[in-house]
Amino acid sequence: MGISSDEESEISESEIDDYSETPYLLLQNGSYKVKVNGQLRCPFCSGKKKQDYKYKELYAHASGVSKGSATRSAKQKANHLALAKFLDNELAGHAEPVPPPPVPQLDKTKPNPGEVYVWPWMGIVLNPLKDADEKEVLLTSAYWFERLSKFKPIEVNAFWVEQDSIVGVIAKFISDWSGFANAAALEKEFENEGCSKKEWTERSGVAESKAYGWCAREEDYNSQGPIGEYLSKEGKLRTVSDISQEKTQDRNVVLEELSTMIAMTNEDLSNIQYSYNRTAMSLQRVLDEKKNLHEAFAEETKKMQQMSLRKIQKILNDKEKLSDELDRKMRDLESRAKQLDKQEALTELERQKLDEEKRKSDAMNKSLLLASHEQKKSDESVLRLVEEHKRQKEDALNKILLLEKQLDTKQTLEMEIQELKGKLQVMKHLGNDDDEAVKQKMQEMNETLEEKKSELEGLEHMNSVLMTKERESNDEIQAARKKLIAVLTVLLGAETEIGVKRMGELDEKPFLNVCKRRYSANEATVEAATLCSTWQENLKNPSWLPFKREGTGDKVKEVVDEEDEQLKKLRREWGEEVHNAVKTALEEMNEYNASGRYTTPELWNFKEGRKATLKEVICFISDNIKTLKRKRT
């Protein structure tokens, strides 16, 4: 089996059909052997594990590879396309005969292949009614499903064919031949009872109260009335031969798909086998490397053990030498100790001198340490003095500035006095006759000046006293309002003219009104409470500031920004009433507690919609004292 040299060159996908002619000719002239020793093989996959095929398997393999595979080249696809053509043209006799489709056993029922039936198979039952019949029962699908259960219908529908006189029943069966057998059995049973379609058509006079049944056909499908409408909606017209042909075509398609799947599966198995072999070889190499490493490790361990033994022996020898050296030095030390004992008496005097010098050194160190502490304290005192001096210097500077300011004021006053004296001198030199008048005028001016000074001092004193009184009165009023708020919160209800209102708290009434228009009575309360609670939390959010400034100069004030996105969305979704309630709460919160963003209690005149005065609150309490006492008790 030779391979031509042009197989070594690659081809493109568009050249597959043209290239397949070359391997097809090689297959015809026997260059490529397909049949070997009575077995069919693929000459282009000789290296694969699977070698022998049946005709159907080999044809499926060739067709699957030629139609496309991610692991196959264009040249391989062309080769297998030629193999599929060769099998189809040259070796068709080796194909296994396809078994014919099973002929359904229909209990001696032989359908006419050309007769047109309604498919899926359906049976028709018509039941005329008498006055004594239970019409409601006969009109239920459950009754007829139980009655026709031996024919194994999958669905039963009952309806009026003629109001109050004829009940129509359509039983639907499965779409295979067993369904047709059941439909034919239904028709056969009614025919044996004399209740077939022929008897129903030929009946005369008033029909008996019994059911007539038959299998649905073309004339029923094209009939007028509810039966024809149902059949044309739920079924189609088919002949037995058409259905047999469709079943055969479906079977062939399934077989072709299964063959392709088998071919692809075989190819995948071959690829998996190849991957397995490659992995097994890699694993074997790893195992060989592991064995070599283990042997190398054992050899290295043996060498290290031998080296350790030599080192231990050397350490033992060194230890013995050190022990001998230590014994020798111990003997030398003993000899040295004896000599030192002899010299101890001579060195006692020197030791006493050293102790004396040590005591003197310790005393000097203590003195130096005390001196260091004293120096540190002195430094801290100096720092405090510097700070005090700096503060006194600032105070003195402030006093100098104040004195300079007072001096400037005094100098200004003296200049005014000198100017006035100059004017008086001028007036004096103008004429002697007017001296007394000038003096009198000066005296009057001096007296007027002194009176003005006294009056100014009195006014300043009175203003100071009044401001003190005003602060005390304002504190008392605020304390009284707080006390009244605490008391009235407990005593008063929600329906009084004077009471306590929490400024910045949302009014639930607008929310409830809107929710009542959108939800049921039970859901409205819950939805209103949820919506109100959500927007109350939005009001407390310090990052939400829907305000803008209006006016200029001293008339600048903050107002609610109507163009704020959240407020515009609220107005679109929930209306003007809810929007105004949120706007009012924003204005109140911005007025009473803009920084904290929480509600503040305030005495309120609910009748006039404004802040209540203490006089109004006291009058209200005095007028309703008896009622309030009863509420409290």
XYZ file of C-alpha atoms in Angstrom:
633
model
C 0.000 0.000 0.000
C 1.781 3.131 -1.228
C 1.160 6.740 -0.532
C 1.669 9.350 -3.243
C 4.016 12.232 -2.708
C 1.314 14.879 -3.073
C -0.093 13.802 0.310
C 2.821 15.525 1.942
C 1.498 18.968 0.946
C -1.323 20.651 2.829
C -4.619 21.715 1.185
C -7.331 24.237 2.113
C -10.945 23.524 3.075
C -12.212 24.662 -0.340
C -10.012 22.068 -2.121
C -11.345 19.032 -0.229
C -13.807 17.917 -2.964
C -11.200 18.239 -5.715
C -8.485 16.514 -3.717
C -10.797 13.596 -2.795
C -10.681 12.381 -6.427
C -7.051 11.306 -6.090
C -7.499 8.966 -3.066
C -10.758 7.683 -4.648
C -8.811 6.546 -7.740
C -6.177 4.959 -5.481
C -8.945 3.077 -3.658
C -10.375 1.842 -6.980
C -7.073 0.587 -8.336
C -6.238 -1.153 -5.045
C -3.402 1.106 -3.857
C -5.384 1.542 -0.663
C -6.796 -1.701 0.729
C -10.218 -1.464 2.436
C -11.022 -5.169 2.694
C -8.240 -7.136 4.429
C -8.687 -10.848 5.275
C -12.453 -10.499 4.940
C -12.579 -7.522 7.374
C -13.230 -3.895 6.503
C -10.572 -1.410 7.633
C -9.864 2.302 7.278
C -6.634 2.626 5.216
C -6.127 6.210 6.445
C -6.255 5.376 10.198
C -3.943 2.383 10.336
C -2.233 3.586 13.486
C -5.406 3.692 15.542
C -6.365 1.110 18.116
C -9.611 0.101 16.371
C -8.817 -1.697 13.083
C -11.792 -3.864 12.031
C -15.186 -2.304 11.280
C -18.550 -3.405 10.099
C -19.780 -1.753 6.905
C -22.171 0.518 8.800
C -19.507 1.482 11.357
C -16.845 2.166 8.711
C -19.285 4.231 6.620
C -20.272 6.243 9.735
C -16.574 6.749 10.598
C -15.719 7.989 7.072
C -18.776 10.267 6.899
C -18.142 11.713 10.392
C -14.494 12.566 9.699
C -15.249 14.027 6.251
C -18.013 16.304 7.615
C -15.700 17.982 10.060
C -13.558 17.341 13.121
C -11.530 19.805 15.126
C -8.519 17.465 15.232
C -8.524 16.486 11.557
C -6.730 18.320 8.748
C -8.310 19.157 5.387
C -6.253 16.374 3.754
C -7.639 13.781 6.194
C -11.194 15.011 5.541
C -10.657 14.618 1.774
C -9.276 11.069 2.237
C -12.281 10.007 4.331
C -14.682 11.680 1.886
C -13.180 9.480 -0.862
C -13.550 6.417 1.429
C -17.245 7.197 2.043
C -17.808 7.553 -1.735
C -15.949 4.285 -2.357
C -18.042 2.418 0.229
C -21.241 3.826 -1.231
C -20.374 3.009 -4.861
C -18.087 -0.029 -4.780
C -18.854 -1.921 -1.553
C -22.568 -1.327 -1.172
C -23.151 -5.088 -1.259
C -21.351 -5.483 2.055
C -23.939 -3.300 3.799
C -26.066 -5.060 6.403
C -29.728 -5.160 5.401
C -31.808 -2.618 7.289
C -34.616 -4.399 9.127
C -38.046 -3.228 7.982
C -40.105 -1.211 10.475
C -42.265 -3.392 12.716
C -45.807 -3.885 11.445
C -48.200 -2.904 14.212
C -50.512 -5.624 15.525
C -53.941 -4.056 15.464
C -56.108 -6.961 16.637
C -57.188 -8.001 13.128
C -57.666 -4.305 12.203
C -56.187 -3.738 8.740
C -56.038 -0.011 7.989
C -56.347 1.052 4.401
C -53.017 2.743 3.508
C -54.833 5.331 1.379
C -57.553 6.165 3.928
C -57.184 9.587 5.561
C -57.330 9.714 9.373
C -56.993 12.540 11.914
C -53.549 12.380 13.463
C -52.762 12.184 16.388
C -55.342 9.401 16.467
C -58.700 10.500 17.893
C -61.985 8.747 18.638
C -65.413 10.387 18.477
C -68.315 9.453 20.802
C -71.775 11.051 20.456
C -74.389 10.421 23.171
C -78.014 11.663 22.644
C -79.717 12.558 25.940
C -83.148 11.859 27.382
C -84.881 13.933 29.981
C -84.090 11.369 32.655
C -80.303 11.435 31.969
C -77.930 13.199 34.316
C -76.739 15.861 31.928
C -74.157 17.391 34.242
C -72.463 14.016 34.785
C -72.459 13.121 31.092
C -70.898 16.495 30.259
C -67.832 15.929 32.509
C -64.550 14.723 30.980
C -63.773 12.630 34.068
C -66.872 10.471 33.515
C -65.923 9.682 29.918
C -62.239 9.217 30.778
C -63.225 6.486 33.256
C -65.730 4.969 30.845
C -63.195 4.814 27.984
C -60.212 3.944 30.196
C -59.805 0.456 28.699
C -58.848 2.090 25.368
C -56.049 4.024 27.140
C -56.777 7.578 25.941
C -54.309 10.288 26.986
C -56.927 13.061 26.971
C -60.755 13.208 26.886
C -62.854 16.340 26.171
C -66.679 16.524 26.471
C -68.875 19.343 25.114
C -72.330 20.086 23.726
C -72.900 19.210 20.086
C -76.533 20.261 20.307
C -77.474 22.153 23.477
C -79.242 19.953 26.050
C -79.700 17.110 23.535
C -76.372 15.628 22.326
C -73.051 15.369 24.200
C -69.933 15.068 22.051
C -66.759 13.369 23.353
C -63.337 13.327 21.665
C -60.743 10.892 23.012
C -57.126 11.597 21.999
C -54.600 8.713 21.804
C -50.814 8.622 21.560
C -49.474 9.202 18.039
C -47.766 5.831 17.530
C -49.238 2.560 16.188
C -50.406 1.470 19.627
C -52.534 4.618 19.745
C -54.053 3.714 16.380
C -54.762 0.208 17.692
C -56.613 1.665 20.692
C -58.633 4.022 18.454
C -59.501 1.115 16.143
C -60.485 -1.022 19.173
C -62.858 1.760 20.293
C -64.438 1.867 16.813
C -64.654 -1.953 16.691
C -66.430 -2.184 20.051
C -69.048 0.406 19.143
C -69.503 -1.311 15.749
C -70.120 -4.681 17.482
C -72.733 -3.000 19.686
C -74.498 -1.569 16.624
C -73.437 1.960 17.501
C -71.007 2.776 14.711
C -70.893 5.882 12.578
C -73.082 4.195 9.972
C -75.861 3.524 12.541
C -75.525 7.130 13.771
C -75.921 8.467 10.214
C -78.866 6.164 9.359
C -80.788 6.646 12.634
C -84.415 7.773 12.174
C -86.765 9.563 14.512
C -85.686 10.187 18.066
C -82.369 8.500 18.799
C -82.027 6.156 21.722
C -80.116 7.350 24.764
C -76.949 5.383 23.978
C -73.486 6.331 22.786
C -72.188 5.999 19.205
C -68.459 5.891 18.512
C -65.906 5.671 15.712
C -62.371 6.683 14.745
C -62.014 10.275 13.469
C -61.459 10.575 9.686
C -61.291 13.183 6.955
C -65.058 13.822 6.754
C -65.161 14.436 10.522
C -62.180 16.785 10.222
C -63.959 18.824 7.489
C -67.388 18.772 9.171
C -69.141 21.839 10.516
C -69.759 22.360 14.199
C -67.736 21.954 17.405
C -66.365 18.518 16.486
C -64.886 19.722 13.188
C -63.486 22.848 14.865
C -61.790 20.822 17.599
C -60.316 18.270 15.177
C -58.993 20.941 12.787
C -57.436 22.789 15.753
C -55.824 19.815 17.525
C -55.004 17.407 14.677
C -53.877 16.995 11.076
C -55.003 14.766 8.186
C -52.647 11.872 7.433
C -52.834 8.562 5.599
C -51.378 5.395 7.102
C -48.771 5.237 4.355
C -47.749 8.873 5.008
C -47.303 8.165 8.714
C -45.335 4.958 7.958
C -43.099 6.878 5.567
C -42.544 9.658 8.141
C -41.676 7.094 10.785
C -39.240 5.425 8.386
C -37.632 8.767 7.498
C -37.358 9.690 11.170
C -35.789 6.305 11.874
C -33.274 6.749 9.057
C -32.392 10.243 10.282
C -31.916 8.924 13.799
C -29.788 6.059 12.486
C -27.641 8.476 10.492
C -27.233 10.754 13.505
C -26.395 7.786 15.716
C -23.880 6.542 13.145
C -22.249 9.944 13.046
C -22.204 10.060 16.837
C -20.676 6.573 16.963
C -18.003 7.633 14.487
C -17.229 10.760 16.447
C -17.224 8.740 19.674
C -14.836 6.204 18.150
C -12.614 9.039 17.011
C -12.748 10.604 20.484
C -11.935 7.201 21.987
C -8.958 6.937 19.662
C -7.796 10.395 20.693
C -8.315 9.506 24.351
C -6.359 6.271 23.827
C -3.577 8.281 22.228
C -3.626 10.740 25.128
C -3.662 7.803 27.562
C -0.645 6.209 25.886
C 1.216 9.507 25.898
C 0.303 10.078 29.553
C 1.317 6.514 30.428
C 4.688 7.047 28.756
C 5.140 10.319 30.626
C 4.179 8.598 33.866
C 6.639 5.804 33.191
C 9.378 8.367 32.597
C 8.429 10.066 35.876
C 8.528 6.699 37.677
C 11.950 5.943 36.176
C 13.202 9.360 37.239
C 11.731 8.760 40.707
C 13.523 5.403 40.916
C 16.817 6.991 39.853
C 16.322 9.804 42.372
C 15.535 7.264 45.094
C 18.690 5.297 44.315
C 20.713 8.504 44.250
C 19.129 9.525 47.557
C 19.950 6.138 49.136
C 23.550 6.389 47.903
C 23.876 9.935 49.182
C 22.326 8.923 52.523
C 24.835 6.102 52.860
C 27.708 8.503 52.144
C 26.370 10.995 54.683
C 26.048 8.260 57.329
C 29.646 7.222 56.761
C 30.749 10.845 56.933
C 28.753 11.301 60.153
C 30.428 8.284 61.707
C 33.856 9.684 60.842
C 32.898 13.065 62.315
C 31.561 11.435 65.492
C 34.780 9.462 65.874
C 36.781 12.644 65.380
C 34.631 14.456 67.966
C 35.204 11.646 70.480
C 38.942 11.830 69.906
C 38.886 15.615 70.290
C 36.828 15.247 73.463
C 39.363 12.870 74.933
C 42.169 15.300 74.087
C 40.226 18.175 75.636
C 39.599 16.116 78.775
C 43.324 15.505 79.116
C 44.031 19.191 78.526
C 41.378 20.130 81.121
C 42.893 17.824 83.719
C 46.291 19.361 83.100
C 44.926 22.896 83.434
C 43.058 21.925 86.611
C 46.302 20.798 88.116
C 47.938 24.049 87.025
C 45.078 26.030 88.623
C 45.451 24.166 91.875
C 49.115 25.004 91.905
C 48.320 28.628 91.075
C 45.695 28.755 93.839
C 48.262 27.675 96.388
C 50.588 30.432 95.220
C 47.751 32.959 95.422
C 46.945 31.922 98.961
C 50.498 32.733 99.857
C 50.226 36.139 98.177
C 46.764 36.860 99.683
C 48.209 38.395 102.800
C 50.326 40.747 100.689
C 47.342 41.891 98.536
C 44.864 42.530 101.428
C 46.202 46.053 101.931
C 45.875 46.788 98.225
C 42.256 45.511 98.286
C 41.389 47.867 101.141
C 42.790 50.760 99.161
C 40.678 49.811 96.163
C 37.531 49.619 98.311
C 38.220 53.093 99.700
C 38.660 54.522 96.215
C 35.432 52.814 95.127
C 33.495 54.385 98.014
C 34.854 57.805 97.109
C 33.869 57.262 93.460
C 30.318 56.220 94.447
C 29.930 59.313 96.618
C 31.117 61.520 93.784
C 28.674 59.857 91.360
C 25.792 60.459 93.761
C 26.770 64.118 94.065
C 26.928 64.469 90.303
C 23.500 62.793 89.962
C 21.953 65.157 92.521
C 23.529 68.089 90.743
C 22.072 66.848 87.447
C 18.580 66.679 89.006
C 18.968 70.155 90.456
C 20.117 71.423 87.052
C 17.064 69.870 85.427
C 14.744 71.497 87.978
C 16.513 74.789 87.441
C 16.022 74.471 83.665
C 12.305 73.804 84.167
C 12.001 76.828 86.467
C 13.764 78.975 83.877
C 11.334 77.773 81.207
C 8.368 78.605 83.443
C 9.850 82.043 84.125
C 10.327 82.593 80.396
C 6.696 81.658 79.739
C 5.504 83.866 82.597
C 7.663 86.697 81.332
C 6.250 86.233 77.841
C 2.688 86.290 79.188
C 3.385 89.379 81.320
C 4.979 91.004 78.311
C 1.840 90.321 76.229
C -0.375 91.671 79.040
C 1.793 94.748 79.314
C 1.656 95.205 75.560
C -2.131 94.945 75.638
C -2.281 97.449 78.474
C 0.018 99.797 76.565
C -2.226 99.532 73.524
C -5.292 100.198 75.666
C -3.576 103.174 77.328
C -2.511 104.484 73.933
C -6.105 104.218 72.759
C -7.340 105.982 75.875
C -4.599 108.556 75.451
C -5.675 109.149 71.866
C -9.245 109.625 73.046
C -8.080 111.939 75.816
C -5.876 113.895 73.433
C -8.764 114.233 71.018
C -10.943 115.523 73.833
C -8.226 117.930 74.974
C -7.806 119.181 71.414
C -11.540 119.807 71.254
C -11.326 121.664 74.596
C -8.350 123.696 73.384
C -10.221 124.504 70.226
C -13.194 125.604 72.305
C -10.879 127.729 74.515
C -9.393 129.270 71.399
C -12.823 130.198 70.216
C -13.581 131.682 73.648
C -10.331 133.736 73.501
C -11.338 134.972 70.094
C -14.736 135.934 71.456
C -13.056 137.622 74.452
C -10.777 139.741 72.232
C -13.628 140.743 70.011
C -15.190 142.919 72.701
C -15.010 143.524 76.432
C -18.699 144.168 76.666
C -19.400 140.619 75.841
C -17.034 139.060 78.441
C -19.790 138.259 80.838
C -21.926 136.945 78.048
C -19.068 134.746 76.827
C -18.383 133.444 80.325
C -22.032 132.835 80.850
C -22.180 131.036 77.506
C -19.127 128.944 78.428
C -20.624 128.157 81.803
C -23.853 127.148 80.186
C -21.958 125.010 77.714
C -19.964 123.351 80.519
C -23.101 122.715 82.524
C -24.847 121.315 79.467
C -21.822 119.073 78.797
C -21.804 117.780 82.382
C -25.523 117.119 82.238
C -25.113 115.220 78.976
C -22.291 113.140 80.480
C -24.406 112.340 83.540
C -27.393 111.507 81.368
C -25.220 109.262 79.142
C -23.803 107.424 82.172
C -27.325 106.958 83.507
C -28.550 105.611 80.183
C -25.594 103.204 79.923
C -26.255 101.943 83.437
C -29.975 101.573 82.707
C -29.230 99.772 79.417
C -26.932 97.350 81.211
C -29.591 96.645 83.837
C -32.274 96.186 81.182
C -30.122 93.796 79.147
C -29.475 91.750 82.281
C -33.206 91.691 83.044
C -33.978 90.718 79.441
C -31.542 87.801 79.532
C -32.991 86.600 82.837
C -36.554 86.963 81.524
C -35.704 85.138 78.294
C -34.094 82.290 80.267
C -37.174 82.060 82.479
C -39.487 82.057 79.434
C -37.482 79.287 77.727
C -37.485 77.249 80.951
C -41.242 77.769 81.274
C -41.845 76.697 77.648
C -39.735 73.552 78.188
C -41.695 72.739 81.354
C -45.013 73.303 79.572
C -43.914 71.126 76.650
C -43.019 68.282 79.023
C -46.349 68.569 80.890
C -48.636 69.086 77.874
C -47.069 66.138 76.038
C -48.541 63.888 78.753
C -51.839 65.747 79.331
C -53.042 66.806 75.895
C -54.350 64.628 73.080
C -54.154 65.142 69.326
C -57.512 66.916 68.928
C -56.855 70.077 71.033
C -56.425 73.640 69.773
C -53.246 74.171 71.821
C -50.704 71.412 72.135
C -47.201 70.201 71.407
C -46.008 69.679 67.836
C -42.744 67.999 66.894
C -41.186 70.368 64.378
C -39.756 68.472 61.415
C -42.043 65.439 61.870
C -44.062 64.339 58.827
C -47.863 64.506 58.868
C -49.156 60.980 58.101
C -52.577 62.158 56.863
C -51.491 63.063 53.271
C -49.674 59.720 52.928
C -52.759 57.827 54.150
C -55.053 59.726 51.770
C -52.891 58.852 48.743
C -52.508 55.190 49.739
C -56.270 54.804 50.246
C -56.776 55.782 46.606
C -54.194 53.217 45.386
C -54.548 50.235 47.764
C -57.228 48.354 49.623
C -58.318 49.451 53.098
C -56.096 46.882 54.849
C -53.016 47.549 52.700
C -53.361 51.351 52.696
C -52.435 51.755 56.392
C -49.310 49.573 56.079
C -48.155 51.186 52.822
C -48.741 54.707 54.209
C -46.766 53.935 57.385
C -43.916 52.448 55.348
C -43.759 55.403 52.936
C -43.947 57.968 55.776
C -41.207 56.182 57.746
C -38.948 56.070 54.642
C -39.224 59.819 54.030
C -38.778 60.602 57.746
C -35.425 58.808 57.537
C -34.597 60.816 54.383
C -35.262 64.018 56.341
C -32.767 62.931 59.014
C -30.031 62.299 56.423
C -27.496 65.186 56.863
C -26.096 64.627 53.348
C -29.438 65.585 51.736
C -29.662 69.400 51.590
C -32.517 70.418 49.252
C -32.188 74.169 50.012
C -31.202 77.305 48.150
C -30.583 80.942 49.132
C -32.845 83.767 48.032
C -32.570 87.530 48.543
C -29.566 89.817 48.939
C -27.787 91.477 51.833
C -29.503 91.160 55.198
C -32.613 89.683 53.530
C -30.900 86.443 52.426
C -32.779 83.353 53.617
C -32.773 79.612 52.919
C -35.812 78.096 51.185
C -36.637 74.602 49.906
C -35.282 73.976 46.394
C -38.270 72.837 44.302
C -35.877 71.588 41.575
C -34.291 68.959 43.850
C -34.355 65.566 42.080
C -35.759 63.624 45.047
C -38.568 66.148 45.594
C -39.437 66.180 41.879
C -39.542 62.366 41.840
C -41.734 62.368 44.987
C -44.195 64.792 43.338
C -44.364 62.668 40.154
C -44.933 59.391 42.004
C -47.147 60.422 44.961
C -48.684 63.789 44.086
C -48.710 67.366 45.355
C -50.231 66.626 48.795
C -47.401 64.309 49.891
C -44.817 66.653 48.320
C -46.149 69.612 50.361
C -46.052 67.555 53.594
C -42.351 66.717 53.023
C -41.604 70.349 52.082
C -43.248 71.646 55.307
C -41.264 69.176 57.450
C -38.025 70.268 55.707
C -38.730 73.955 56.428
C -39.510 73.222 60.097
C -36.409 71.068 60.576
C -34.185 73.672 58.864
C -35.613 76.375 61.187
C -35.500 74.516 64.497
C -32.637 72.012 64.139
C -30.711 72.394 60.894
C -27.476 70.865 62.232
C -28.851 67.888 64.196
C -31.600 66.989 61.670
C -33.946 65.556 64.299
C -37.433 66.647 65.416
C -37.852 69.324 68.127
C -41.001 69.740 70.348
C -42.720 73.173 70.252
C -45.885 74.707 71.741
C -48.289 75.035 68.819
C -51.609 76.698 68.008
C -53.190 74.011 65.811
C -56.254 76.165 65.088
C -54.229 78.969 63.486
C -51.271 76.820 62.401
C -48.513 78.804 64.130
C -46.269 78.844 67.242
C -48.331 79.349 70.414
C -47.494 82.126 72.883
C -47.161 81.529 76.624
C -50.270 83.669 77.203
C -52.323 81.437 74.862
C -51.060 78.270 76.541
C -51.754 79.562 80.074
C -55.258 80.756 79.108
C -55.987 77.391 77.470
C -54.814 75.494 80.567
C -56.845 77.735 82.919
C -59.991 77.335 80.768
C -59.596 73.534 80.557
C -58.052 72.784 83.970
C -60.871 70.485 85.062
C -60.792 68.459 81.839
C -56.995 68.139 82.044
C -57.206 66.943 85.667
C -59.748 64.281 84.729
C -57.471 63.097 81.888
C -54.494 62.946 84.234
C -56.380 60.964 86.897
